[in-house]
Amino acid sequence: MPQVVRSRIAVLHGAHPATPLPQRFRSLADRAAVEVLHRAARVLVASLPVLTDRLVEALYEQEPGYRAAIDSDRAEVWQEVHHSLRHNVGSLIQPREFRDAAHRTSRWIGEIRAGQGVPLDAVLHAFRMGGAMVWQDLVDETARRDPDDVRLLVHVAADVWNFVDEHCGIVADAYRQAERRLSWRRENQQRLMVAALLDGTARIADVCEAAAMLGLPEQGRYAVLAVASAPGGPQQQGLARPPLNLPAALAGAAQDGSPQTAHDGQTRRDVPPHAAPDGQTRPDVPPHAAPSPEPGGRPHSAPSTAPLWHTGPDAAFAILRLTGGPGDPGDPCELHAIADALDAPAGTRAGIGSAVDGLAALGDARRLAETALRACPASGGTVLLDEHLPDALVVSSPALGSALADRVLGPLDRLDPSDRDVILETLTAWLDADGSAQRAGARLYCHRNTVLNRLRRFEQLTGRCLTRPRDAVEVSLALAARRLLGT
């Protein structure tokens, strides 16, 4: 066959023409070698079922990556191997007729094995094993028919092995393309699942699947961290979240192969994933954990304590896995330690909600984190909701908070702004000092009597009595409303 002796240079450089180009034989020896190759290949075509049985058995014994697939469905693997051998051996005899079909078969195998999670090295090894077995059978058949013809096969040996290498390249390309598609699809599913959990719209029936997909315990303890830039501050485009250094215990180490960088609206672990379409996830795998396979053979994310990030339109959210579980409250100081250890750039606002039990409660945890974020000062900082519950009450109902501020502090607005600000500053310092005029005066660099005089003036203007508990509570909440809501 003239076309079986192809240019070695084109194969080495990866160039494969769309159709085989006719070539003249280089010598009479080449012509004779091709005739010998054709005769032997026709015998192999006639005995393909036996050759397929031998190759499948060899794969089972020598390639661990195929062993599970053969145990699961030996007939399916047999058909795959038989299909590939039929087209590839046929290409040795009739390249024009079989070349495109052989390429399609190799691409199909690469895609199928990528979807089943068979390692690429195992797939390439299987192709090379098949090539070696076919070549050996060609040599054996030629030796059986006429031992003197074996030497002629040397003239086409390089071409046959270039053919094997060509198909290994086709398989590898198809495998990697399928792997990228599967990775994107899996990460997009994870992004949608995380979004549903944080929105509180995930179905109860889906929570178990979400736990396996994200590598998180269904009944664990969680909190949500919300992060945003200061209002009016510079926005950083292209980041899934503002820069933030989490405590080392939460940062984790990424060990899976998920994509790295992401765009708005994406989900990721604290270690940033590589570039991929919208909606990437980065599960981080601890050294002791091994991923469990999905029904299709792809691994689920392995368990991890590293935060799982998701970017919303106004803030980024991190799911924090805490210690403890059902019936175990865990470390009560854990959230305090996380808040103290956060290292955020100037102007970044961070809010940490209260702990909740179970993945199904992440919607509540997100709302608590958003409340804590709204209680953050406009200039930036970190607010732990459990330590700022009065502020949370105010921002949870802005209309009522504004009404309270107007009712309690409204009379001060008739004063000169500088006088009003002095009274409000003194009142705030006195409340922060637990009602101690002495300590408030030290903060304001004035005498305690000056503090008391300003407080009496406030009482006269507003009709409030700061020694009455109810009035003191209303004044404190009104000050918080004015500070947080800008009323």
Short mmCIF file of C-alpha atoms in Angstrom, two decimals:
data_model
loop_
_atom_site.label_atom_id
_atom_site.label_comp_id
_atom_site.label_asym_id
_atom_site.label_seq_id
_atom_site.Cartn_x
_atom_site.Cartn_y
_atom_site.Cartn_z
CA MET A 1 0.00 0.00 0.00
CA PRO A 2 1.66 3.27 -1.04
CA GLN A 3 0.06 5.45 1.63
CA VAL A 4 1.24 3.43 4.59
CA VAL A 5 4.79 4.72 4.04
CA ARG A 6 4.25 8.32 5.13
CA SER A 7 6.65 11.15 5.77
CA ARG A 8 8.30 10.70 9.16
CA ILE A 9 9.06 14.40 9.36
CA ALA A 10 5.36 15.36 9.32
CA VAL A 11 4.57 12.89 12.12
CA LEU A 12 7.42 14.08 14.29
CA HIS A 13 6.23 17.68 14.03
CA GLY A 14 2.60 16.76 14.70
CA ALA A 15 1.29 17.73 11.25
CA HIS A 16 -1.37 15.33 9.98
CA PRO A 17 -2.80 16.20 6.55
CA ALA A 18 -6.55 15.94 6.13
CA THR A 19 -6.15 13.26 3.46
CA PRO A 20 -3.18 11.00 2.82
CA LEU A 21 -1.02 12.19 -0.05
CA PRO A 22 0.01 9.65 -2.67
CA GLN A 23 3.74 8.93 -2.70
CA ARG A 24 6.00 6.95 -4.93
CA PHE A 25 7.67 3.96 -3.37
CA ARG A 26 11.19 4.76 -2.31
CA SER A 27 12.46 1.44 -3.63
CA LEU A 28 11.44 -2.00 -4.71
CA ALA A 29 12.16 -3.09 -1.13
CA ASP A 30 9.50 -0.66 0.10
CA ARG A 31 7.00 -2.06 -2.39
CA ALA A 32 7.72 -5.57 -1.26
CA ALA A 33 7.54 -4.54 2.42
CA VAL A 34 4.12 -3.00 1.94
CA GLU A 35 2.85 -6.14 0.21
CA VAL A 36 4.13 -8.24 3.11
CA LEU A 37 2.47 -5.84 5.58
CA HIS A 38 -0.85 -6.08 3.72
CA ARG A 39 -0.84 -9.89 3.71
CA ALA A 40 -0.14 -10.08 7.43
CA ALA A 41 -2.68 -7.36 8.27
CA ARG A 42 -5.44 -9.21 6.38
CA VAL A 43 -4.82 -12.26 8.55
CA LEU A 44 -5.11 -10.07 11.66
CA VAL A 45 -8.42 -8.65 10.44
CA ALA A 46 -9.75 -12.19 10.05
CA SER A 47 -8.75 -13.05 13.64
CA LEU A 48 -9.71 -9.77 15.34
CA PRO A 49 -11.95 -11.38 18.03
CA VAL A 50 -9.03 -13.49 19.26
CA LEU A 51 -6.68 -10.49 19.16
CA THR A 52 -9.26 -8.44 21.09
CA ASP A 53 -9.55 -11.14 23.77
CA ARG A 54 -5.77 -11.18 24.21
CA LEU A 55 -5.49 -7.40 24.43
CA VAL A 56 -8.33 -7.08 26.96
CA GLU A 57 -6.73 -9.78 29.12
CA ALA A 58 -3.35 -8.05 28.86
CA LEU A 59 -4.91 -4.73 29.88
CA TYR A 60 -6.50 -6.36 32.91
CA GLU A 61 -3.21 -7.88 34.00
CA GLN A 62 -0.81 -5.06 33.16
CA GLU A 63 -2.74 -1.78 33.40
CA PRO A 64 -4.37 -1.09 36.80
CA GLY A 65 -6.15 1.96 35.39
CA TYR A 66 -8.30 -0.28 33.20
CA ARG A 67 -8.91 -3.00 35.77
CA ALA A 68 -11.92 -1.31 37.39
CA ALA A 69 -13.49 -0.55 34.00
CA ILE A 70 -13.08 -4.18 32.90
CA ASP A 71 -14.51 -5.48 36.18
CA SER A 72 -17.45 -3.08 35.84
CA ASP A 73 -18.32 -3.83 32.19
CA ARG A 74 -15.99 -6.22 30.40
CA ALA A 75 -18.23 -6.40 27.33
CA GLU A 76 -18.14 -2.62 26.89
CA VAL A 77 -14.34 -2.55 27.07
CA TRP A 78 -14.14 -5.50 24.67
CA GLN A 79 -16.32 -3.68 22.11
CA GLU A 80 -14.20 -0.54 22.48
CA VAL A 81 -10.95 -2.45 21.92
CA HIS A 82 -12.41 -4.43 19.01
CA HIS A 83 -13.72 -1.27 17.34
CA SER A 84 -10.34 0.43 17.68
CA LEU A 85 -8.37 -2.57 16.39
CA ARG A 86 -10.71 -3.02 13.43
CA HIS A 87 -10.24 0.55 12.24
CA ASN A 88 -6.55 0.79 13.02
CA VAL A 89 -5.54 -2.52 11.45
CA GLY A 90 -7.83 -1.67 8.54
CA SER A 91 -5.90 1.59 8.14
CA LEU A 92 -2.76 -0.43 7.45
CA ILE A 93 -4.49 -1.95 4.43
CA GLN A 94 -6.83 0.80 3.21
CA PRO A 95 -5.78 4.12 4.77
CA ARG A 96 -8.11 6.31 2.70
CA GLU A 97 -11.17 4.29 3.67
CA PHE A 98 -10.33 3.81 7.37
CA ARG A 99 -8.28 6.86 8.38
CA ASP A 100 -11.14 9.20 9.36
CA ALA A 101 -13.07 6.43 11.11
CA ALA A 102 -9.91 5.42 13.02
CA HIS A 103 -9.40 9.04 14.13
CA ARG A 104 -13.02 9.33 15.25
CA THR A 105 -12.71 6.10 17.22
CA SER A 106 -9.54 7.27 18.98
CA ARG A 107 -11.14 10.62 19.86
CA TRP A 108 -14.23 8.83 21.16
CA ILE A 109 -12.14 6.57 23.38
CA GLY A 110 -10.25 9.55 24.79
CA GLU A 111 -13.51 11.33 25.63
CA ILE A 112 -15.15 8.25 27.15
CA ARG A 113 -12.17 7.40 29.35
CA ALA A 114 -11.85 11.01 30.52
CA GLY A 115 -15.49 10.91 31.59
CA GLN A 116 -14.88 7.68 33.50
CA GLY A 117 -11.84 9.07 35.26
CA VAL A 118 -9.36 6.56 33.80
CA PRO A 119 -5.93 8.24 34.00
CA LEU A 120 -4.58 9.56 30.70
CA ASP A 121 -1.34 7.63 31.20
CA ALA A 122 -3.35 4.42 31.42
CA VAL A 123 -5.23 5.20 28.19
CA LEU A 124 -2.00 5.97 26.32
CA HIS A 125 -0.40 2.84 27.75
CA ALA A 126 -3.36 0.81 26.48
CA PHE A 127 -2.92 2.22 22.97
CA ARG A 128 0.79 1.44 23.00
CA MET A 129 0.11 -2.06 24.28
CA GLY A 130 -2.32 -2.54 21.40
CA GLY A 131 0.26 -1.22 18.93
CA ALA A 132 2.92 -3.56 20.29
CA MET A 133 0.57 -6.55 20.14
CA VAL A 134 -0.47 -5.77 16.55
CA TRP A 135 3.15 -5.32 15.47
CA GLN A 136 4.21 -8.57 17.11
CA ASP A 137 1.35 -10.42 15.41
CA LEU A 138 2.36 -8.90 12.08
CA VAL A 139 5.91 -10.16 12.58
CA ASP A 140 4.74 -13.60 13.77
CA GLU A 141 2.36 -14.03 10.84
CA THR A 142 5.04 -12.97 8.37
CA ALA A 143 7.55 -15.39 9.92
CA ARG A 144 5.00 -18.19 9.79
CA ARG A 145 4.29 -17.58 6.13
CA ASP A 146 7.88 -16.91 4.98
CA PRO A 147 10.67 -16.23 7.50
CA ASP A 148 12.71 -14.45 4.85
CA ASP A 149 10.03 -11.75 4.54
CA VAL A 150 10.45 -10.64 8.16
CA ARG A 151 13.43 -8.49 7.20
CA LEU A 152 11.20 -6.54 4.79
CA LEU A 153 9.03 -5.31 7.67
CA VAL A 154 11.96 -3.20 8.84
CA HIS A 155 11.19 -0.84 5.95
CA VAL A 156 7.72 -0.02 7.34
CA ALA A 157 8.36 -0.39 11.08
CA ALA A 158 8.90 3.31 11.67
CA ASP A 159 5.73 4.17 9.75
CA VAL A 160 3.66 1.72 11.78
CA TRP A 161 4.94 3.15 15.05
CA ASN A 162 4.45 6.69 13.83
CA PHE A 163 0.85 5.66 13.18
CA VAL A 164 0.59 4.49 16.81
CA ASP A 165 2.11 7.75 18.08
CA GLU A 166 -0.29 9.75 15.91
CA HIS A 167 -3.27 8.06 17.52
CA CYS A 168 -1.80 8.50 20.99
CA GLY A 169 -1.70 12.23 20.25
CA ILE A 170 -5.31 12.19 19.06
CA VAL A 171 -6.39 10.34 22.20
CA ALA A 172 -4.48 12.74 24.47
CA ASP A 173 -6.00 15.82 22.81
CA ALA A 174 -9.53 14.42 23.01
CA TYR A 175 -8.99 13.35 26.62
CA ARG A 176 -7.78 16.82 27.69
CA GLN A 177 -10.59 18.60 25.88
CA ALA A 178 -13.18 16.32 27.48
CA GLU A 179 -11.52 16.79 30.86
CA ARG A 180 -11.77 20.57 30.52
CA ARG A 181 -15.43 20.33 29.57
CA LEU A 182 -16.17 17.99 32.47
CA SER A 183 -14.22 20.18 34.87
CA TRP A 184 -16.12 23.27 33.81
CA ARG A 185 -19.45 21.44 34.04
CA ARG A 186 -18.61 20.06 37.48
CA GLU A 187 -17.42 23.43 38.76
CA ASN A 188 -20.47 25.16 37.34
CA GLN A 189 -22.67 22.65 39.16
CA GLN A 190 -20.73 23.36 42.34
CA ARG A 191 -21.14 27.11 41.85
CA LEU A 192 -24.89 26.75 41.37
CA MET A 193 -25.15 24.43 44.37
CA VAL A 194 -23.22 26.81 46.63
CA ALA A 195 -25.33 29.73 45.42
CA ALA A 196 -28.50 27.75 46.20
CA LEU A 197 -27.24 26.83 49.67
CA LEU A 198 -26.31 30.42 50.49
CA ASP A 199 -29.58 31.74 49.07
CA GLY A 200 -31.53 29.19 51.07
CA THR A 201 -33.20 27.87 47.92
CA ALA A 202 -31.56 24.41 47.86
CA ARG A 203 -34.00 21.54 48.17
CA ILE A 204 -33.64 19.36 51.23
CA ALA A 205 -33.30 16.36 48.91
CA ASP A 206 -30.23 17.99 47.29
CA VAL A 207 -28.33 18.72 50.50
CA CYS A 208 -26.80 15.24 50.72
CA GLU A 209 -25.57 15.53 47.12
CA ALA A 210 -24.21 19.00 47.85
CA ALA A 211 -22.28 17.67 50.84
CA ALA A 212 -20.60 15.02 48.68
CA MET A 213 -19.96 17.45 45.83
CA LEU A 214 -18.36 20.10 48.06
CA GLY A 215 -16.57 17.75 50.44
CA LEU A 216 -18.43 19.13 53.48
CA PRO A 217 -20.30 17.24 56.23
CA GLU A 218 -24.04 17.58 55.92
CA GLN A 219 -24.53 18.00 59.67
CA GLY A 220 -21.44 20.06 60.49
CA ARG A 221 -21.30 23.49 62.14
CA TYR A 222 -20.85 26.46 59.83
CA ALA A 223 -20.66 30.22 59.77
CA VAL A 224 -20.54 32.58 56.82
CA LEU A 225 -18.08 35.43 56.36
CA ALA A 226 -19.20 38.36 54.18
CA VAL A 227 -16.56 40.67 52.71
CA ALA A 228 -16.94 43.89 50.73
CA SER A 229 -15.00 47.03 49.92
CA ALA A 230 -15.87 50.23 51.71
CA PRO A 231 -18.79 52.11 50.09
CA GLY A 232 -17.43 54.48 47.46
CA GLY A 233 -13.99 52.90 47.67
CA PRO A 234 -12.04 51.61 44.69
CA GLN A 235 -13.50 48.43 43.25
CA GLN A 236 -11.07 45.76 42.09
CA GLN A 237 -12.28 44.22 38.86
CA GLY A 238 -11.74 40.55 38.00
CA LEU A 239 -11.44 39.33 41.61
CA ALA A 240 -13.81 36.81 43.08
CA ARG A 241 -13.36 38.50 46.46
CA PRO A 242 -11.42 41.40 48.00
CA PRO A 243 -7.90 40.47 49.15
CA LEU A 244 -8.13 38.94 52.60
CA ASN A 245 -5.77 36.80 54.65
CA LEU A 246 -7.61 34.17 56.68
CA PRO A 247 -6.21 32.40 59.73
CA ALA A 248 -3.80 29.60 58.89
CA ALA A 249 -6.20 27.01 60.32
CA LEU A 250 -8.75 27.97 57.67
CA ALA A 251 -6.51 28.75 54.73
CA GLY A 252 -5.84 25.09 53.93
CA ALA A 253 -3.83 23.83 50.98
CA ALA A 254 -5.36 23.14 47.59
CA GLN A 255 -4.60 19.70 46.26
CA ASP A 256 -7.12 18.99 43.54
CA GLY A 257 -6.92 19.98 39.91
CA SER A 258 -9.76 22.48 39.68
CA PRO A 259 -9.28 25.67 37.67
CA GLN A 260 -7.66 28.70 39.29
CA THR A 261 -8.74 32.30 38.60
CA ALA A 262 -12.38 33.27 38.26
CA HIS A 263 -14.76 36.08 37.37
CA ASP A 264 -17.70 37.62 39.20
CA GLY A 265 -20.36 35.25 40.44
CA GLN A 266 -18.01 32.34 41.10
CA THR A 267 -17.31 29.86 43.81
CA ARG A 268 -13.84 28.91 45.03
CA ARG A 269 -11.76 27.75 47.93
CA ASP A 270 -9.47 30.20 49.67
CA VAL A 271 -6.61 29.17 47.39
CA PRO A 272 -7.56 30.77 44.05
CA PRO A 273 -8.42 28.37 41.21
CA HIS A 274 -7.01 28.60 37.60
CA ALA A 275 -8.70 30.42 34.75
CA ALA A 276 -11.96 28.91 33.59
CA PRO A 277 -15.50 29.87 32.56
CA ASP A 278 -17.84 31.61 34.97
CA GLY A 279 -18.51 29.60 38.09
CA GLN A 280 -15.41 27.80 39.29
CA THR A 281 -14.89 25.95 42.51
CA ARG A 282 -11.73 25.08 44.29
CA PRO A 283 -12.13 22.29 46.88
CA ASP A 284 -9.03 21.90 49.03
CA VAL A 285 -8.14 18.36 50.04
CA PRO A 286 -6.38 17.59 53.32
CA PRO A 287 -3.60 15.00 53.14
CA HIS A 288 -5.59 12.31 54.91
CA ALA A 289 -8.70 12.54 52.75
CA ALA A 290 -9.37 10.66 49.54
CA PRO A 291 -12.16 11.66 47.15
CA SER A 292 -15.07 9.29 46.78
CA PRO A 293 -16.15 8.49 43.21
CA GLU A 294 -19.33 9.78 41.67
CA PRO A 295 -21.61 7.31 39.90
CA GLY A 296 -19.95 8.17 36.56
CA GLY A 297 -16.49 7.45 37.88
CA ARG A 298 -15.49 11.08 38.52
CA PRO A 299 -14.34 11.86 42.06
CA HIS A 300 -16.31 14.03 44.42
CA SER A 301 -14.51 16.81 46.22
CA ALA A 302 -12.68 15.54 49.28
CA PRO A 303 -13.45 16.82 52.79
CA SER A 304 -11.77 20.07 53.74
CA THR A 305 -11.86 22.85 56.32
CA ALA A 306 -10.68 25.49 53.83
CA PRO A 307 -13.28 28.21 53.18
CA LEU A 308 -15.43 27.92 50.09
CA TRP A 309 -15.85 31.34 48.49
CA HIS A 310 -18.78 32.57 46.44
CA THR A 311 -19.05 36.05 44.96
CA GLY A 312 -22.38 37.83 44.91
CA PRO A 313 -23.22 41.15 43.28
CA ASP A 314 -22.37 43.25 46.34
CA ALA A 315 -20.13 41.08 48.49
CA ALA A 316 -18.09 37.90 48.59
CA PHE A 317 -19.09 35.11 50.97
CA ALA A 318 -16.95 32.42 52.55
CA ILE A 319 -18.44 29.27 54.05
CA LEU A 320 -16.46 28.59 57.24
CA ARG A 321 -16.52 25.04 58.57
CA LEU A 322 -16.32 25.10 62.35
CA THR A 323 -15.49 22.45 64.92
CA GLY A 324 -18.23 20.43 66.54
CA GLY A 325 -21.43 19.04 65.10
CA PRO A 326 -24.87 17.81 66.14
CA GLY A 327 -24.99 17.84 69.92
CA ASP A 328 -21.47 19.31 70.10
CA PRO A 329 -21.31 23.11 70.32
CA GLY A 330 -17.62 23.12 69.44
CA ASP A 331 -15.29 25.87 70.61
CA PRO A 332 -17.35 28.90 71.70
CA CYS A 333 -14.36 31.18 71.09
CA GLU A 334 -13.73 29.91 67.55
CA LEU A 335 -15.55 32.75 65.79
CA HIS A 336 -13.80 35.29 68.01
CA ALA A 337 -10.45 33.78 67.05
CA ILE A 338 -11.34 33.95 63.36
CA ALA A 339 -12.42 37.59 63.67
CA ASP A 340 -9.25 38.50 65.56
CA ALA A 341 -7.03 36.74 63.04
CA LEU A 342 -8.55 38.27 59.90
CA ASP A 343 -6.05 40.44 58.09
CA ALA A 344 -7.94 42.70 55.69
CA PRO A 345 -6.62 45.67 53.70
CA ALA A 346 -7.63 49.15 54.77
CA GLY A 347 -11.18 49.96 53.74
CA THR A 348 -12.33 46.33 53.60
CA ARG A 349 -15.51 45.54 55.50
CA ALA A 350 -16.02 42.05 56.91
CA GLY A 351 -18.96 40.57 58.77
CA ILE A 352 -19.11 37.16 60.44
CA GLY A 353 -22.52 35.71 61.22
CA SER A 354 -23.49 33.39 64.03
CA ALA A 355 -22.81 29.66 63.83
CA VAL A 356 -25.51 27.39 62.40
CA ASP A 357 -25.95 23.62 62.31
CA GLY A 358 -26.01 21.81 58.98
CA LEU A 359 -25.59 22.76 55.33
CA ALA A 360 -29.34 23.30 55.05
CA ALA A 361 -29.01 26.31 57.38
CA LEU A 362 -26.41 28.12 55.27
CA GLY A 363 -29.10 30.44 53.91
CA ASP A 364 -29.71 31.69 57.46
CA ALA A 365 -25.95 31.93 58.03
CA ARG A 366 -25.56 34.12 54.95
CA ARG A 367 -28.32 36.47 56.07
CA LEU A 368 -26.68 36.77 59.47
CA ALA A 369 -23.35 37.54 57.81
CA GLU A 370 -24.97 40.21 55.63
CA THR A 371 -26.46 41.75 58.76
CA ALA A 372 -23.02 41.79 60.37
CA LEU A 373 -21.59 43.36 57.20
CA ARG A 374 -24.19 46.15 57.31
CA ALA A 375 -23.17 46.80 60.90
CA CYS A 376 -19.57 47.42 59.81
CA PRO A 377 -18.33 51.01 59.89
CA ALA A 378 -18.23 52.64 56.47
CA SER A 379 -14.48 53.12 56.86
CA GLY A 380 -13.92 49.36 57.12
CA GLY A 381 -13.35 46.81 59.84
CA THR A 382 -14.54 43.42 61.05
CA VAL A 383 -17.81 42.85 62.90
CA LEU A 384 -18.67 39.61 64.68
CA LEU A 385 -22.46 39.52 64.84
CA ASP A 386 -22.59 37.87 68.25
CA GLU A 387 -20.72 40.87 69.71
CA HIS A 388 -22.81 43.55 67.95
CA LEU A 389 -26.39 42.39 68.34
CA PRO A 390 -27.83 45.84 69.20
CA ASP A 391 -26.26 47.25 66.02
CA ALA A 392 -27.66 44.27 64.14
CA LEU A 393 -31.15 45.11 65.38
CA VAL A 394 -30.80 48.62 64.02
CA VAL A 395 -29.54 47.68 60.54
CA SER A 396 -32.06 44.84 60.29
CA SER A 397 -34.86 47.40 60.18
CA PRO A 398 -33.45 50.66 58.77
CA ALA A 399 -36.84 52.38 58.71
CA LEU A 400 -37.46 51.74 62.40
CA GLY A 401 -33.87 52.63 63.24
CA SER A 402 -34.18 55.96 61.45
CA ALA A 403 -37.49 56.64 63.18
CA LEU A 404 -35.93 55.93 66.56
CA ALA A 405 -32.95 58.19 65.83
CA ASP A 406 -35.25 61.04 64.77
CA ARG A 407 -37.43 60.61 67.84
CA VAL A 408 -34.58 60.48 70.36
CA LEU A 409 -31.93 62.71 68.78
CA GLY A 410 -34.09 64.95 66.61
CA PRO A 411 -34.19 67.83 69.14
CA LEU A 412 -30.40 68.15 68.85
CA ASP A 413 -30.67 68.99 65.17
CA ARG A 414 -31.93 72.48 66.14
CA LEU A 415 -28.52 73.24 67.61
CA ASP A 416 -25.52 74.57 65.81
CA PRO A 417 -23.85 71.54 64.12
CA SER A 418 -20.66 71.97 66.15
CA ASP A 419 -22.60 72.04 69.45
CA ARG A 420 -24.68 69.05 68.38
CA ASP A 421 -21.57 67.04 67.44
CA VAL A 422 -19.92 67.81 70.79
CA ILE A 423 -22.95 66.53 72.71
CA LEU A 424 -23.21 63.40 70.58
CA GLU A 425 -19.49 62.71 70.92
CA THR A 426 -19.69 63.12 74.70
CA LEU A 427 -22.77 60.92 74.95
CA THR A 428 -21.08 58.18 72.87
CA ALA A 429 -17.90 58.32 74.96
CA TRP A 430 -19.92 58.14 78.20
CA LEU A 431 -21.83 55.04 77.01
CA ASP A 432 -18.60 53.40 75.79
CA ALA A 433 -17.09 54.06 79.22
CA ASP A 434 -19.99 52.20 80.89
CA GLY A 435 -21.42 55.41 82.32
CA SER A 436 -18.17 56.64 83.90
CA ALA A 437 -17.77 60.39 83.51
CA GLN A 438 -14.18 60.12 84.71
CA ARG A 439 -13.15 57.69 81.94
CA ALA A 440 -15.22 59.54 79.33
CA GLY A 441 -13.44 62.77 80.26
CA ALA A 442 -10.08 61.05 79.85
CA ARG A 443 -11.05 59.97 76.37
CA LEU A 444 -12.28 63.43 75.43
CA TYR A 445 -9.41 65.27 77.18
CA CYS A 446 -11.77 67.25 79.38
CA HIS A 447 -12.82 67.36 83.08
CA ARG A 448 -15.45 64.95 84.31
CA ASN A 449 -17.66 67.89 85.27
CA THR A 450 -17.61 69.04 81.65
CA VAL A 451 -18.88 65.60 80.68
CA LEU A 452 -21.65 65.76 83.27
CA ASN A 453 -22.69 69.25 82.15
CA ARG A 454 -23.01 68.10 78.52
CA LEU A 455 -25.03 65.07 79.57
CA ARG A 456 -27.42 67.26 81.59
CA ARG A 457 -27.84 69.55 78.60
CA PHE A 458 -28.72 66.51 76.46
CA GLU A 459 -31.36 65.46 78.97
CA GLN A 460 -32.84 68.96 79.02
CA LEU A 461 -33.03 69.15 75.22
CA THR A 462 -34.47 65.66 74.63
CA GLY A 463 -36.47 65.06 77.79
CA ARG A 464 -34.60 61.78 78.32
CA CYS A 465 -33.15 60.58 81.62
CA LEU A 466 -29.88 58.69 81.19
CA THR A 467 -30.28 57.03 84.59
CA ARG A 468 -33.54 55.44 83.44
CA PRO A 469 -32.69 52.06 81.84
CA ARG A 470 -35.33 52.32 79.11
CA ASP A 471 -34.11 55.75 78.03
CA ALA A 472 -30.50 54.63 78.12
CA VAL A 473 -31.30 51.72 75.80
CA GLU A 474 -33.19 53.96 73.37
CA VAL A 475 -30.38 56.51 73.35
CA SER A 476 -27.80 53.80 72.67
CA LEU A 477 -29.82 52.37 69.77
CA ALA A 478 -30.50 55.84 68.38
CA LEU A 479 -26.78 56.63 68.36
CA ALA A 480 -26.10 53.34 66.59
CA ALA A 481 -28.77 54.14 63.98
CA ARG A 482 -27.29 57.56 63.30
CA ARG A 483 -23.79 56.10 63.01
CA LEU A 484 -24.71 53.13 60.82
CA LEU A 485 -27.58 54.50 58.77
CA GLY A 486 -26.38 58.08 58.44
CA THR A 487 -29.69 59.50 59.60
#
